[in-house]
mmCIF file of C-alpha atoms in Angstrom:
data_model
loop_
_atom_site.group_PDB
_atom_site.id
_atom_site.type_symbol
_atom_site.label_atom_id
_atom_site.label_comp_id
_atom_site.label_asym_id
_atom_site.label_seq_id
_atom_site.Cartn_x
_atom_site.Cartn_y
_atom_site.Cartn_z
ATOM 1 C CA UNK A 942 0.000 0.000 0.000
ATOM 2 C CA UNK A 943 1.135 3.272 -1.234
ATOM 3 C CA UNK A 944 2.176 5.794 1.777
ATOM 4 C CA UNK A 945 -0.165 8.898 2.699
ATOM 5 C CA UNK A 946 0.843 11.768 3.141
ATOM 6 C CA UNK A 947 -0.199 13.691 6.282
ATOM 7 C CA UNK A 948 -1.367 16.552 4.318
ATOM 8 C CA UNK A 949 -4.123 14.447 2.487
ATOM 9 C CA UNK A 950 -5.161 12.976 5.855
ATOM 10 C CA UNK A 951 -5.798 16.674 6.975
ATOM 11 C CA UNK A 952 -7.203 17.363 3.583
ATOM 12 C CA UNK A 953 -9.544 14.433 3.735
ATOM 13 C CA UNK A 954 -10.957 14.963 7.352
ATOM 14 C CA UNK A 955 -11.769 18.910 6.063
ATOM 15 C CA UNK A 956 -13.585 17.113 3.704
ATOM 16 C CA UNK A 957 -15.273 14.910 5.149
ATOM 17 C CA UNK A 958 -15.789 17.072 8.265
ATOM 18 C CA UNK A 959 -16.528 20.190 7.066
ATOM 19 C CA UNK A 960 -18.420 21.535 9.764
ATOM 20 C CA UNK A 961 -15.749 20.022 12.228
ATOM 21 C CA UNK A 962 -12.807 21.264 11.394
ATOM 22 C CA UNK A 963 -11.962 24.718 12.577
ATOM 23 C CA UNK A 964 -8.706 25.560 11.788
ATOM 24 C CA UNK A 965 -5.111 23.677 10.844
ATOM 25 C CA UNK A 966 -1.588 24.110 11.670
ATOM 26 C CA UNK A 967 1.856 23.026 11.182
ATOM 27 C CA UNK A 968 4.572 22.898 14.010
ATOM 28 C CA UNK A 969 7.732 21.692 14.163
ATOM 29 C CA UNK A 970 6.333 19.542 11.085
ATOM 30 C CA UNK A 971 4.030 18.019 12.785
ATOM 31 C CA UNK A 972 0.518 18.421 11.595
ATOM 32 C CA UNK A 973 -2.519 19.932 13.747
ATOM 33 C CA UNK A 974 -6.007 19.726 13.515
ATOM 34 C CA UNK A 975 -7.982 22.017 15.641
ATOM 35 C CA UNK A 976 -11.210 20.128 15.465
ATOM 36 C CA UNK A 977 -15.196 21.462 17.452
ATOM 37 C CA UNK A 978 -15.721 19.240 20.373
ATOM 38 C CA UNK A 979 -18.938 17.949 19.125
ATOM 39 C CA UNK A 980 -16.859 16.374 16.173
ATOM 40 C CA UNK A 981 -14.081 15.343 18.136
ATOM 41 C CA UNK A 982 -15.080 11.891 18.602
ATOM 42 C CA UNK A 983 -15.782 11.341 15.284
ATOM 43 C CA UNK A 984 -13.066 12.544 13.543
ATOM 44 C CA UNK A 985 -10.879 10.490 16.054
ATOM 45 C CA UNK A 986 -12.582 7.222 14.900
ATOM 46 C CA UNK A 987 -12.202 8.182 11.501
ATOM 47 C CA UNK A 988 -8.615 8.458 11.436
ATOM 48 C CA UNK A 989 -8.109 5.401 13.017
ATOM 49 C CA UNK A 990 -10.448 3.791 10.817
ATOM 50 C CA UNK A 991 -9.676 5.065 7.959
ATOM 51 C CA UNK A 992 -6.223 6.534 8.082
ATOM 52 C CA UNK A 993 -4.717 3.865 10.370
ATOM 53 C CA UNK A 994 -3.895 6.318 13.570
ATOM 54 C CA UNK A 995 -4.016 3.266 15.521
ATOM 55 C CA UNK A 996 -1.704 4.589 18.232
ATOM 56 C CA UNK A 997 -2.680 6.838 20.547
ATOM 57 C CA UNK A 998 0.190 8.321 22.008
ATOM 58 C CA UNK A 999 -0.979 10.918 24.350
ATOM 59 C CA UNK A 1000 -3.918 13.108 25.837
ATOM 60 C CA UNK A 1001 -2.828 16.237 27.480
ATOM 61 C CA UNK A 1002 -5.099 19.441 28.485
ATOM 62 C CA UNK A 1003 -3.898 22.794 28.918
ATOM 63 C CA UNK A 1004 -5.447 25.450 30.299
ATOM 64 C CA UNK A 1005 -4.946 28.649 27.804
ATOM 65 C CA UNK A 1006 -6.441 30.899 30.735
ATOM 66 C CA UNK A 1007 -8.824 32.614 28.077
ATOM 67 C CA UNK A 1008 -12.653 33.636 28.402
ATOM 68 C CA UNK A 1009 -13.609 31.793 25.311
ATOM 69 C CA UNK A 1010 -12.870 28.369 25.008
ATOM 70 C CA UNK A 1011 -10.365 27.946 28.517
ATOM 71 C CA UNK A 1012 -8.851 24.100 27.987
ATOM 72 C CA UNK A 1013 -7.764 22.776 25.291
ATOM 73 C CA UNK A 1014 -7.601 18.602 24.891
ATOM 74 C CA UNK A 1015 -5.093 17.656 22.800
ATOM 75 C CA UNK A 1016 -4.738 14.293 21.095
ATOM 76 C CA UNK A 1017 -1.301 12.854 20.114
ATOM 77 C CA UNK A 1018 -2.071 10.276 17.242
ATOM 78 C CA UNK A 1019 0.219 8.171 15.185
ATOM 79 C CA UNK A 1020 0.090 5.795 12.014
ATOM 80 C CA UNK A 1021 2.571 3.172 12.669
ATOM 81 C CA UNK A 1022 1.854 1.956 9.074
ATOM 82 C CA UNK A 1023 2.650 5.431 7.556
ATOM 83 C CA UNK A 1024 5.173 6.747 10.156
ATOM 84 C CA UNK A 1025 3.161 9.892 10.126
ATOM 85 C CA UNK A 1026 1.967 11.918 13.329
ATOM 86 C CA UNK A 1027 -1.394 14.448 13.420
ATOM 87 C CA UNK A 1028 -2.281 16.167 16.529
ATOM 88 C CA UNK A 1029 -6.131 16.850 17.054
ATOM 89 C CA UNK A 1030 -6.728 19.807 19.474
ATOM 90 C CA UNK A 1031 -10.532 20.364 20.629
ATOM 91 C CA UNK A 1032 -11.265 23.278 22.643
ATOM 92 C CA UNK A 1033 -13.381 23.847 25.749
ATOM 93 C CA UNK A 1034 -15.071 25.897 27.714
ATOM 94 C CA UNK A 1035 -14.861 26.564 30.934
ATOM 95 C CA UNK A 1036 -18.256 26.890 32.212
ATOM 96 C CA UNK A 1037 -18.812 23.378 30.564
ATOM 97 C CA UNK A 1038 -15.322 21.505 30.229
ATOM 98 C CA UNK A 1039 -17.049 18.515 28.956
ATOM 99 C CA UNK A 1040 -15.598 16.321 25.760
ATOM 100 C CA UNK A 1041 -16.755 12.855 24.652
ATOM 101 C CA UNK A 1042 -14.359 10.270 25.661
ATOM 102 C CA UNK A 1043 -12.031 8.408 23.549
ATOM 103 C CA UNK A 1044 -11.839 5.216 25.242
ATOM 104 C CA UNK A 1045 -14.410 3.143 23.103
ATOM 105 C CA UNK A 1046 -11.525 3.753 20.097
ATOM 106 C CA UNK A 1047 -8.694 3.175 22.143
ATOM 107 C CA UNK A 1048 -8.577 1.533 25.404
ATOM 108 C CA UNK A 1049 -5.305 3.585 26.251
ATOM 109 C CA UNK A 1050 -7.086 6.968 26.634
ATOM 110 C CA UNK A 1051 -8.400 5.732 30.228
ATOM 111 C CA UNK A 1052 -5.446 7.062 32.481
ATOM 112 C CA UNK A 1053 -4.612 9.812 30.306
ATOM 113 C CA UNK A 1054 -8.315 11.004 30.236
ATOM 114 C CA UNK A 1055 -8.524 10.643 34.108
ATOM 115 C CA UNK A 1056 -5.385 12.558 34.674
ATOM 116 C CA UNK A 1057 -7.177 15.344 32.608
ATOM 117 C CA UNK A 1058 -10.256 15.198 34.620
ATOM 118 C CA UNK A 1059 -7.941 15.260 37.839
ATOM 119 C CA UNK A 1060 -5.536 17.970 36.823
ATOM 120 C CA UNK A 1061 -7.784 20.302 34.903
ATOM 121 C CA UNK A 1062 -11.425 19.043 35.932
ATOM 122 C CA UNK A 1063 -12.324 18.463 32.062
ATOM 123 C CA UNK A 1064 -15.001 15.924 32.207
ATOM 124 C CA UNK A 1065 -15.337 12.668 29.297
ATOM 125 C CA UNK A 1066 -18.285 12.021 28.815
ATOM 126 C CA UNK A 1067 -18.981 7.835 28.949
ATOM 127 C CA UNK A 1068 -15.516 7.273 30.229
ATOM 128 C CA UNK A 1069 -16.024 3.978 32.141
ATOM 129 C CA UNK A 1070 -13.778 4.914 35.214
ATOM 130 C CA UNK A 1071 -13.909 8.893 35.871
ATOM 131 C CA UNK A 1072 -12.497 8.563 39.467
ATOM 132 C CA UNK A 1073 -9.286 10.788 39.835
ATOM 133 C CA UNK A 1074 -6.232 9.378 39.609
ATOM 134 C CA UNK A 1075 -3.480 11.299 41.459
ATOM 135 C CA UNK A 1076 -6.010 13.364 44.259
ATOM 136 C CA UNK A 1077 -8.154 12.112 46.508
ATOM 137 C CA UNK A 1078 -11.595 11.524 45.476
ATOM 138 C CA UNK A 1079 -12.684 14.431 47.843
ATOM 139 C CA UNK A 1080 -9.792 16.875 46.783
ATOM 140 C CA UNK A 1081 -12.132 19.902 45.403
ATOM 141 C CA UNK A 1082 -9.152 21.494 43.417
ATOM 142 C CA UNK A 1083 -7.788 20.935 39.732
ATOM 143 C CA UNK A 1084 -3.813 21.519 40.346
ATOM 144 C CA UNK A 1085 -2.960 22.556 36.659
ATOM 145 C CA UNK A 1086 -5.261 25.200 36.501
ATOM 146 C CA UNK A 1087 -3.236 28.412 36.318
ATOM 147 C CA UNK A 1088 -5.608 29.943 39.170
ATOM 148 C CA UNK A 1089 -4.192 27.124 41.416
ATOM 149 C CA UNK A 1090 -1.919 28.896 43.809
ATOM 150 C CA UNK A 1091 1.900 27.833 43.319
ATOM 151 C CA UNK A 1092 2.402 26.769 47.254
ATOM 152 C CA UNK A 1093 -1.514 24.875 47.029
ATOM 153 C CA UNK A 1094 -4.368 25.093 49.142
ATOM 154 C CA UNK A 1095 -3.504 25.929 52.767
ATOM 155 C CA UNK A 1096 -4.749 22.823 54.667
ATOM 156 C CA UNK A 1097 -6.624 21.073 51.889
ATOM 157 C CA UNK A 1098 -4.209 18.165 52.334
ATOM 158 C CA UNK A 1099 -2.052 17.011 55.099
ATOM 159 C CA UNK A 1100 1.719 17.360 53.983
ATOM 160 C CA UNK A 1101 4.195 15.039 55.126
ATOM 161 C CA UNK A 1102 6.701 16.469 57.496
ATOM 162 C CA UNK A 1103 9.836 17.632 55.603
ATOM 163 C CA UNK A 1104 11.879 18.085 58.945
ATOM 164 C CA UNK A 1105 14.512 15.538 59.621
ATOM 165 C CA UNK A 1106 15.381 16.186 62.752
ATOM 166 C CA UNK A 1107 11.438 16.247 63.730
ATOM 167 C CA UNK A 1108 10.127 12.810 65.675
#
């Protein structure tokens, strides 16, 4: 089978997505598709379907501290077959940081969408396991938010006693 070319990937999920796809980019050349969050699941399954992304490499969020659109959830994709990378970014609000999850396509997106929901306090929707991952349960705080104060909550969690010389 003849090699494809990221660029046609990105050219056939405009395409095919036309209402989905909001914007492209190129980095470091690596490709990026900045895709609506209502879409996101379905342009996922497509390129693994369809364009053989069959690894999922990475989930990360990031919080771009804006009032539109606050986190971003960005997917790390690769095609094994056609040594390419893509890079799917979805945006979300703040007031509603939900996105559909990705673990019915790839089983892998489990801890990596938990650590999102822990960190940032994005929600995926049907995950099968949303418990945090690093917190406790009851911690009410997202840590990676960039409103999260650098020295943490005062007494939100019991610290372990840095003192050496302390019994």
């Amino acid at each position: 089978m003849a090699k494809e070319s990221v660029l046609a990937v990105s050219k056939d999920v405009q395409s095919k997505f036309t209402d989905a796809v909001l914007g492209t980019a190129e980095h470091a050349g690596d490709h990026i598709l900045i895709v609506h969050r209502d879409y996101v699941h379905d342009v996922l399954k497509f390129l693994k379907e369809e364009h053989h992304f069959i690894y999922l490499a990475d989930i990360v969020a990031a919080d771009r501290f804006t009032e539109d659109d606050r986190f971003e959830v960005i997917y790390n994709l690769m095609s094994l077959r056609d040594q390419h990378r893509i890079f799917v970014k979805t945006r979300v609000p703040e007031d509603n940081p939900v996105v559909p999850t990705a673990t019915d396509i790839w089983k892998g997106a489990n801890w990596n969408e938990r650590e999102a929901y822990d960190m940032f306090g994005i929600t995926f929707q049907g995950h099968p396991d949303p418990r945090r991952i690093f917190m406790p349960e009851d911690f009410k705080y997202h840590p990676l938010r960039k409103e999260f104060p650098l020295i943490g909550v005062p007494g939100s969690l019991e610290l372990p006693n840095t003192n050496p010389d302390a019994e």
